[in-house]
PDB file of C-alpha atoms and ligand atoms in Angstrom:
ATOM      1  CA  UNK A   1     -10.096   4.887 -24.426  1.00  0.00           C
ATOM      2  CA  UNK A   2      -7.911   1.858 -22.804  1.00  0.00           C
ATOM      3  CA  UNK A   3      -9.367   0.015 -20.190  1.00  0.00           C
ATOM      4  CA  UNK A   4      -8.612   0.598 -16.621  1.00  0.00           C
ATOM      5  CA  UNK A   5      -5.558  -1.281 -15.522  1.00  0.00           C
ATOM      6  CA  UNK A   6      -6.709  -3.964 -13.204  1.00  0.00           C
ATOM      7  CA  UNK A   7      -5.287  -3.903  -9.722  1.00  0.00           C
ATOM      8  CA  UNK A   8      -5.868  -5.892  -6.573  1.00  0.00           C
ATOM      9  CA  UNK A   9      -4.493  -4.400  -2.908  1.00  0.00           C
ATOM     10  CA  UNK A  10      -3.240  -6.620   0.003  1.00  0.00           C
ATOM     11  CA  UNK A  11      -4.051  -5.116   3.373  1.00  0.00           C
ATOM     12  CA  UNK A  12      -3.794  -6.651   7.027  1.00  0.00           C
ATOM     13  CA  UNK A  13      -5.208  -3.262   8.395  1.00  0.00           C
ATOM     14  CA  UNK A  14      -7.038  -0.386   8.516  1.00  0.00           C
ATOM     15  CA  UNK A  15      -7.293   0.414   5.180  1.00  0.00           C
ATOM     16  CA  UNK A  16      -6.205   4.012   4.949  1.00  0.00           C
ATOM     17  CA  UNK A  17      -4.089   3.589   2.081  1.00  0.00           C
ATOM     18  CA  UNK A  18      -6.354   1.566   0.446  1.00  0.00           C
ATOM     19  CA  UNK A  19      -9.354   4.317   1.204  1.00  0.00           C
ATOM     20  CA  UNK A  20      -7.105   6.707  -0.666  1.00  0.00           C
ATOM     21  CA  UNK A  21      -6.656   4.672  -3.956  1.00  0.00           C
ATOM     22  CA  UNK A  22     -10.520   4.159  -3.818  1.00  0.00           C
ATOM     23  CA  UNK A  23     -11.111   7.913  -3.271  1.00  0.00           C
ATOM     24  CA  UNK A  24      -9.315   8.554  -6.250  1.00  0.00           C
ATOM     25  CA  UNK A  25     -10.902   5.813  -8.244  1.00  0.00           C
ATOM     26  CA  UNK A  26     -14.351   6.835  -7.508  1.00  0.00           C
ATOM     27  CA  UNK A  27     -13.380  10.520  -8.665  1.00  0.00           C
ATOM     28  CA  UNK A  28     -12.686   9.782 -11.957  1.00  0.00           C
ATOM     29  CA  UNK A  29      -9.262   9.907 -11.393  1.00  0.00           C
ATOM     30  CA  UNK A  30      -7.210   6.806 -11.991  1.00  0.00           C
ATOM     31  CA  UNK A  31      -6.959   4.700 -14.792  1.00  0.00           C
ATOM     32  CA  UNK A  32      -6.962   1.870 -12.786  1.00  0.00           C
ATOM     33  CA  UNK A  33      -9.752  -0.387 -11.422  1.00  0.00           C
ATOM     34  CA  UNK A  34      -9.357  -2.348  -8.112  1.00  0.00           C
ATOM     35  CA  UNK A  35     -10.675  -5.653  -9.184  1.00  0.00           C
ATOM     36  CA  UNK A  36     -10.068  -7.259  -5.921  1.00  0.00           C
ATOM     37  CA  UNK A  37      -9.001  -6.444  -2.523  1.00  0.00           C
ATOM     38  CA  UNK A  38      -7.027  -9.411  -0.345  1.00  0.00           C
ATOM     39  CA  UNK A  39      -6.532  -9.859   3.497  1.00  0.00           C
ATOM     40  CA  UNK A  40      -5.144 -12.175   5.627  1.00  0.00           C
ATOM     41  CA  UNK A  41      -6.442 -10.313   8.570  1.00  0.00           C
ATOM     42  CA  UNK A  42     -10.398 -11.406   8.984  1.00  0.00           C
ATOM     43  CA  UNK A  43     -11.744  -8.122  10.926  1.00  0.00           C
ATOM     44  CA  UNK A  44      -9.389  -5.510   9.331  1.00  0.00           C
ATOM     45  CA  UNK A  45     -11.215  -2.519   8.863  1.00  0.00           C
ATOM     46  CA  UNK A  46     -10.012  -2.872   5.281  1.00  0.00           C
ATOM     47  CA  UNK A  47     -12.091  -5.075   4.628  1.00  0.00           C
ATOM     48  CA  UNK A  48     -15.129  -3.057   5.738  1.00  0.00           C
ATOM     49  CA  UNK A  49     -14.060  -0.298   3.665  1.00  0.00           C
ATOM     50  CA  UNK A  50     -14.041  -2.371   0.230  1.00  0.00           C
ATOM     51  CA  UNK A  51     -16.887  -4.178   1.190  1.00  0.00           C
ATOM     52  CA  UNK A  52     -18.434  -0.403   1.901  1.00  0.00           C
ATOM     53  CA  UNK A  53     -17.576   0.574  -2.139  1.00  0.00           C
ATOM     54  CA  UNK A  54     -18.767  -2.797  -3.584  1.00  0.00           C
ATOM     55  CA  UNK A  55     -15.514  -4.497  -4.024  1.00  0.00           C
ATOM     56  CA  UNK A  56     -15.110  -7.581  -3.852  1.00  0.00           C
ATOM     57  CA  UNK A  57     -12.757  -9.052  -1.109  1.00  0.00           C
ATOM     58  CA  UNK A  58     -11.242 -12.121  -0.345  1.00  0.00           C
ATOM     59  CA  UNK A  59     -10.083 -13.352   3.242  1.00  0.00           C
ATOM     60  CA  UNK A  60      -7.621 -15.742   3.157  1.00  0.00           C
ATOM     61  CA  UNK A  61      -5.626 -16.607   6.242  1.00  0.00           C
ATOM     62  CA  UNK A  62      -2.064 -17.468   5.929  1.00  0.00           C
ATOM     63  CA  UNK A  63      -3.239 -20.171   8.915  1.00  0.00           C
ATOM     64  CA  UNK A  64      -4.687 -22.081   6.244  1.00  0.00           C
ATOM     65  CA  UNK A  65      -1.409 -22.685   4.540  1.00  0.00           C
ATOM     66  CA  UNK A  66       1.529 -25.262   5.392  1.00  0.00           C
ATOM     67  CA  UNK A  67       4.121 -22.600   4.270  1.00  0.00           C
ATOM     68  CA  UNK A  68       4.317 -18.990   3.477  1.00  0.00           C
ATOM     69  CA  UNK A  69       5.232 -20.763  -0.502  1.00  0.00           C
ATOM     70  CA  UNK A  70       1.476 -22.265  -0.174  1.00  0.00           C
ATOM     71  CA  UNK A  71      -0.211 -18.978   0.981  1.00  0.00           C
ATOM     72  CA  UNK A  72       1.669 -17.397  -1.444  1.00  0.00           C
ATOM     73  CA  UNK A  73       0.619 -19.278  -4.561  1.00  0.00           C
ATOM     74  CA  UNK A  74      -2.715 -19.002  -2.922  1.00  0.00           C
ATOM     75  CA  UNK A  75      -2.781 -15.634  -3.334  1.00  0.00           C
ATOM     76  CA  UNK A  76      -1.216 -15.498  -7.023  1.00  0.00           C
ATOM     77  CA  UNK A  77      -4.253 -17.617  -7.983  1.00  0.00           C
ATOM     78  CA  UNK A  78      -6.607 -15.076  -6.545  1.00  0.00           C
ATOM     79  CA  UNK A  79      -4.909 -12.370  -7.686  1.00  0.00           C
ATOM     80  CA  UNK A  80      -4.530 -14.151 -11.348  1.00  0.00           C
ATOM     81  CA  UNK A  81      -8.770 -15.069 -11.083  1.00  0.00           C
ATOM     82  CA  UNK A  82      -9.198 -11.387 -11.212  1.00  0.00           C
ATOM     83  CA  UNK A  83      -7.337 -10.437 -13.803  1.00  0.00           C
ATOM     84  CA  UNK A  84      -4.953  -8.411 -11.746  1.00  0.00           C
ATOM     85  CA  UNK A  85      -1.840  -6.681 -13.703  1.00  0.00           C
ATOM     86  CA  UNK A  86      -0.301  -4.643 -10.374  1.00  0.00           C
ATOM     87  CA  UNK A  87      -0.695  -6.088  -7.066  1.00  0.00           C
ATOM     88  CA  UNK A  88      -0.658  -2.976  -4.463  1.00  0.00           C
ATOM     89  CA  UNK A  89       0.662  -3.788  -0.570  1.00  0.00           C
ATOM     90  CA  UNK A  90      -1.184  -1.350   1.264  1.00  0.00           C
ATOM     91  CA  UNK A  91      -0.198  -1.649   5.142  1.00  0.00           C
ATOM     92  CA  UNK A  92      -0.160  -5.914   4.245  1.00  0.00           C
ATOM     93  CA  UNK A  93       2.064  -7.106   7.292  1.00  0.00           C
ATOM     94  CA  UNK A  94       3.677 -10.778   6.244  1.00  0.00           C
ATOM     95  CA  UNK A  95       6.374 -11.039   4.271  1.00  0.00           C
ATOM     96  CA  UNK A  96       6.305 -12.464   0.790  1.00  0.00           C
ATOM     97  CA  UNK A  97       7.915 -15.652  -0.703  1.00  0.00           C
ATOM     98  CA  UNK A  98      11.075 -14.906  -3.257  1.00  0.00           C
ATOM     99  CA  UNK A  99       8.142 -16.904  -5.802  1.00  0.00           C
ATOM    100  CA  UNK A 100       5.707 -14.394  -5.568  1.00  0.00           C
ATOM    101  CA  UNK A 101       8.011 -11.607  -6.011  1.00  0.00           C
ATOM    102  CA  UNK A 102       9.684 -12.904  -9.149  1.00  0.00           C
ATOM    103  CA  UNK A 103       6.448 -14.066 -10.040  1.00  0.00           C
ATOM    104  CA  UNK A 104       4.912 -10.255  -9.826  1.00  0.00           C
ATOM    105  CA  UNK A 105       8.392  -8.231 -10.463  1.00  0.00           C
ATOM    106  CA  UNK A 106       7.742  -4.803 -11.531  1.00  0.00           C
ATOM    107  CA  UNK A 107       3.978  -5.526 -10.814  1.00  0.00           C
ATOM    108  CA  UNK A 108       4.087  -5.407  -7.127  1.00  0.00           C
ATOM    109  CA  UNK A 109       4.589  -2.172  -5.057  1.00  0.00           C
ATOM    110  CA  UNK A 110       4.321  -1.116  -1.736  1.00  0.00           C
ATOM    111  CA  UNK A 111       3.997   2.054   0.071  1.00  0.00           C
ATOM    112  CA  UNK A 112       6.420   2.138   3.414  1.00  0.00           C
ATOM    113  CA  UNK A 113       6.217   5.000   6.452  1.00  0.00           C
ATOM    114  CA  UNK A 114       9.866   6.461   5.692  1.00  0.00           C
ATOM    115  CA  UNK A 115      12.660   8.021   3.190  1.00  0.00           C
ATOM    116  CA  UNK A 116      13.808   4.637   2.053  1.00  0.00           C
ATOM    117  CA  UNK A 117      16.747   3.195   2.607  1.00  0.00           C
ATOM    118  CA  UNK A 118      16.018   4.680   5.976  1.00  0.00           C
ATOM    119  CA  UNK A 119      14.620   2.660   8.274  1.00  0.00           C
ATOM    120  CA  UNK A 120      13.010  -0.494   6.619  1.00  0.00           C
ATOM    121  CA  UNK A 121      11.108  -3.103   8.648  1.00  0.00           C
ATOM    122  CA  UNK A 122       8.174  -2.755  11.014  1.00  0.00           C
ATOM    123  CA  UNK A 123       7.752   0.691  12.814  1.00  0.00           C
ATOM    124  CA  UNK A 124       9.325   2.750  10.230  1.00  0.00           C
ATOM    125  CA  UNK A 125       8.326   6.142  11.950  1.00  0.00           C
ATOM    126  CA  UNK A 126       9.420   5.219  15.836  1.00  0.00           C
ATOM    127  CA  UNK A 127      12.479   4.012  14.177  1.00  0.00           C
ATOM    128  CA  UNK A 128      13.027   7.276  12.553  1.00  0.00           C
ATOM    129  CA  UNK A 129      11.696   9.534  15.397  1.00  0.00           C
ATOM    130  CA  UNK A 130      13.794   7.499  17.965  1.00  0.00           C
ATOM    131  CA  UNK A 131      17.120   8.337  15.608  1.00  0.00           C
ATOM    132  CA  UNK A 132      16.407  11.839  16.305  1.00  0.00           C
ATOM    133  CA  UNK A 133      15.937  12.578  12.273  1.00  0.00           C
ATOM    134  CA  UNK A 134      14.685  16.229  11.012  1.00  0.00           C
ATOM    135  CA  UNK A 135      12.968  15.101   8.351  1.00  0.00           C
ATOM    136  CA  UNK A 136      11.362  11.252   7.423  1.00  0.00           C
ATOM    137  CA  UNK A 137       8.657  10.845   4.950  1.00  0.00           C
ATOM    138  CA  UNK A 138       7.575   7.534   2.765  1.00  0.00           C
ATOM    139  CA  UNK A 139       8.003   5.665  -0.039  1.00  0.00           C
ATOM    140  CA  UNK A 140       6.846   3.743  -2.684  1.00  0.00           C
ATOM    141  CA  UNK A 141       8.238   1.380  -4.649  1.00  0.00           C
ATOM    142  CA  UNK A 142       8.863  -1.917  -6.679  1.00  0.00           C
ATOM    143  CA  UNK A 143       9.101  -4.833  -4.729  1.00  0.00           C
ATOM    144  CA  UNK A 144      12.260  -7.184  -4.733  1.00  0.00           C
ATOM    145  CA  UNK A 145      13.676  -9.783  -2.771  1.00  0.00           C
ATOM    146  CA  UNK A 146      15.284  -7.525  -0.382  1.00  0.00           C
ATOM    147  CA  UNK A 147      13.326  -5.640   2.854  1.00  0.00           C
ATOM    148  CA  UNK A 148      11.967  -2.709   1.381  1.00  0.00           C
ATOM    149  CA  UNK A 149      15.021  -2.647  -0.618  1.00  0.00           C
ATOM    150  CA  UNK A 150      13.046  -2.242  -4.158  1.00  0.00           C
ATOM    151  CA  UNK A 151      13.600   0.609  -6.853  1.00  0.00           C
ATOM    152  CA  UNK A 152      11.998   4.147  -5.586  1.00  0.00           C
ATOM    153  CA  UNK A 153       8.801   4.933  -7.756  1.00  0.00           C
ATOM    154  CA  UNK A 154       7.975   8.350  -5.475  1.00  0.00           C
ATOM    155  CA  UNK A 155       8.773   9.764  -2.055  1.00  0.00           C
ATOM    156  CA  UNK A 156       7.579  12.366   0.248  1.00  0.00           C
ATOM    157  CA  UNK A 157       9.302  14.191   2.545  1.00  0.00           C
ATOM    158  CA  UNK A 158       7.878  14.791   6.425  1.00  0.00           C
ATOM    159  CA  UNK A 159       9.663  17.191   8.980  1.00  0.00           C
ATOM    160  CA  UNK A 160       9.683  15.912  12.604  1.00  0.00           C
ATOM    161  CA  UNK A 161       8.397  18.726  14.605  1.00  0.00           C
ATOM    162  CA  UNK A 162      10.403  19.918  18.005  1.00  0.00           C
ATOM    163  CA  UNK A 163       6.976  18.956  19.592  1.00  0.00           C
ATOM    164  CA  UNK A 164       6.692  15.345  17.935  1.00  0.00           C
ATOM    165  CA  UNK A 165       5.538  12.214  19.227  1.00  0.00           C
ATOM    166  CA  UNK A 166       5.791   8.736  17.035  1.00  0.00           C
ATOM    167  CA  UNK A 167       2.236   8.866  16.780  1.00  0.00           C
ATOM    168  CA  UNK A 168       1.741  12.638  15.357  1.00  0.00           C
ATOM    169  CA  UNK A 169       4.677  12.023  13.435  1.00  0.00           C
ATOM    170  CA  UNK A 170       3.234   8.872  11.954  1.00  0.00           C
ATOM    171  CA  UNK A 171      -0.347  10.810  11.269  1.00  0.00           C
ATOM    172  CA  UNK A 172       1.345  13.678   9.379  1.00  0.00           C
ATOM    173  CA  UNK A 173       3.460  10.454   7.061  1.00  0.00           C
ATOM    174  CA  UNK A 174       0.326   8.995   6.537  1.00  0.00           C
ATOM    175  CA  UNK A 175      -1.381  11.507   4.763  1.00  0.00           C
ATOM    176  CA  UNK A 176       1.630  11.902   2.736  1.00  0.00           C
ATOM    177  CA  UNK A 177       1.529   8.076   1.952  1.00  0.00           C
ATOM    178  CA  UNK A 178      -2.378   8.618   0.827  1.00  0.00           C
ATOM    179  CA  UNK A 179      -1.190  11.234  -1.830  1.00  0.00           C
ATOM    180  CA  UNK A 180       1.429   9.630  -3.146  1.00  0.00           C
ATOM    181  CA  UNK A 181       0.100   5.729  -3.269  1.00  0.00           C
ATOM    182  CA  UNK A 182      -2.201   6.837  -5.720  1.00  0.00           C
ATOM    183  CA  UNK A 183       0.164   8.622  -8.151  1.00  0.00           C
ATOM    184  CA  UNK A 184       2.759   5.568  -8.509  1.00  0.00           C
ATOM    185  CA  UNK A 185      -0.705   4.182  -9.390  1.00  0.00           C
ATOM    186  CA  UNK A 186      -1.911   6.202 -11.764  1.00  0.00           C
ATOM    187  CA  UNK A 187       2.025   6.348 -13.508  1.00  0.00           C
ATOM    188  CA  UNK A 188       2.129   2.616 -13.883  1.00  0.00           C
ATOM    189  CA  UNK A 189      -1.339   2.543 -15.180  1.00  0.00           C
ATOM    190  CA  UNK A 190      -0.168   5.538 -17.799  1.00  0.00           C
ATOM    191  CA  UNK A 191       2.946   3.481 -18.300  1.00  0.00           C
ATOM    192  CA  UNK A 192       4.688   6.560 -17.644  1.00  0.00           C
ATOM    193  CA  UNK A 193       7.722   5.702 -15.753  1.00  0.00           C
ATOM    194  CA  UNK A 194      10.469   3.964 -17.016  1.00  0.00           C
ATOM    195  CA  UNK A 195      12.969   1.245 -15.077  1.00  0.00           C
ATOM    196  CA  UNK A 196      16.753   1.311 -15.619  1.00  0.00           C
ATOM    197  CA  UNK A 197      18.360  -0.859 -13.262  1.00  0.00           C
ATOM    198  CA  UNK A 198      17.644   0.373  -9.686  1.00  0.00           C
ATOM    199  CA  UNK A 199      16.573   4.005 -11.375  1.00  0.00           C
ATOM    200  CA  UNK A 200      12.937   4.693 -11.783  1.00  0.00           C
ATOM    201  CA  UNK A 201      12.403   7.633 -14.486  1.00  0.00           C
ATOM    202  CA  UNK A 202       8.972   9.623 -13.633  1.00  0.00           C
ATOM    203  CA  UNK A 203       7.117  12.429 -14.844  1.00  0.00           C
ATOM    204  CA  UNK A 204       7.939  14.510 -11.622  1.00  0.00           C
ATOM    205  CA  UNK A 205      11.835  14.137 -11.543  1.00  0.00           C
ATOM    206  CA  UNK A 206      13.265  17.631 -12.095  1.00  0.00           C
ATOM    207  CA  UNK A 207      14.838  17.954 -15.601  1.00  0.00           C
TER     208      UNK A 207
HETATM  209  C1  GAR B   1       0.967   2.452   6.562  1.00  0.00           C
HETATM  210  O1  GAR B   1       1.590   3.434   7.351  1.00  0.00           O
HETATM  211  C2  GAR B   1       1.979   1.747   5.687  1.00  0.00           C
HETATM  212  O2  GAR B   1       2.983   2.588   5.203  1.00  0.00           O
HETATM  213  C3  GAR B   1       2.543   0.742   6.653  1.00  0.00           C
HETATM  214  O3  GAR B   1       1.416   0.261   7.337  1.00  0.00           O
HETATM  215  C4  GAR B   1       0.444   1.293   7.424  1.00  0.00           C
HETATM  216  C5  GAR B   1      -0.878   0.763   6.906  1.00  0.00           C
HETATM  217  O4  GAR B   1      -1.888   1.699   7.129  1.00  0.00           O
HETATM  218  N1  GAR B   1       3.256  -0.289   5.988  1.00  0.00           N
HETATM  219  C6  GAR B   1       4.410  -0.780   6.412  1.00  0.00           C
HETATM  220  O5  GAR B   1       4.945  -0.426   7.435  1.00  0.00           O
HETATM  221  C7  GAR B   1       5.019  -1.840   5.521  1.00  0.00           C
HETATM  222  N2  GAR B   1       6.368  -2.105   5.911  1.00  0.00           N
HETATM  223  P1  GAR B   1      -3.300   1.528   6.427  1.00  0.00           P
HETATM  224  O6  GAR B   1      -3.775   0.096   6.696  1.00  0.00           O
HETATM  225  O7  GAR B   1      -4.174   2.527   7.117  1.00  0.00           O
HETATM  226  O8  GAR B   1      -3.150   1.804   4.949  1.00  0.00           O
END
């Protein structure tokens, strides 16, 4: 059997995302192992929630740093510490450094509350419920330089209801986003997807 692949999450928040990949982790059912969970948020509930499943969990406050490059390198030696192969943004709120990205590409993904290349940036589902859409949903994917602008690993789709508000509408995403976080996981772990250009091949695109 091949060891798990070693993963570390970046969170700023509650967690929920990151809840899901340890769900799924403690079932048996991803070859993956978070060996370290980072925040730059002190009392994110996050934190309680790895601390709550015995992982370990570093606080480091961007504060600290003279310059996002600083933090940034900060983190890379955490992350590197550990032994981490994928680093996993789940609901971490700073942007990252062009440094860290090319120093992480095609190990860093992040999960984002719409049908990229709709709506990127910070309050995905407002943005999308304000535009008057039928149907948003989120994504996951590879990060690059860009604003949620990386190649699409796996999306989900979410109808907006006639009775919507952002906040239902942002509920109803989120447990999308917990289903599918964990399955770009557990495909990268597998090394079952394949990268050509901005196309990511899966196991779940139709033939
Ligand atoms: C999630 O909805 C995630 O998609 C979003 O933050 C929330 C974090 O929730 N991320 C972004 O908007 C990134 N642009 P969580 O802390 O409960 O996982």
């Amino acid at each position: 059997m091949t060891s798990p692949l070693p993963v570390g999450v970046l969170v700023s928040g509650s967690g929920t995302n990151l809840q899901a990949i340890i769900d799924q982790q403690e079932a048996g059912l991803l070859s993956a192992e978070i060996k370290v969970v980072i925040s730059n948020v002190k009392d994110a509930y996050a934190v309680k929630r790895a601390v709550n499943h015995g992982i370990e969990v570093k606080y480091i406050s961007h504060k600290d740093f003279v310059s996002r490059e600083a933090f940034d390198a900060e983190l890379t030696n955490v992350l590197e510490s550990y032994g981490v192969q994928l680093v996993v943004l789940a609901g971490f709120m700073r942007l990252l450094s062009t440094e860290f990205v090319s120093h992480w590409s095609f190990r860093l993904i992040n999960i984002h509350p719409s049908l990229l290349p709709a709506f990127p940036g910070l309050n995905a589902q407002k943005q999308a419920f304000d535009h008057g859409v039928k149907i948003t949903g989120c994504s996951v994917f590879f990060v690059d330089e860009g604003m949620d602008t990386g190649p699409i690993i796996i999306q989900a789709s979410v109808p907006v209801m006639s009775d919507d508000t952002p906040e239902l509408l942002a509920s109803r995403i989120l447990q999308e986003e917990h289903r599918i976080l964990p399955i770009a996981i557990q495909w990268i772990a597998n090394q079952s997807i394949r990268v050509e250009g901005r196309r990511v091949y899966t196991p779940d695109d139709p033939q």
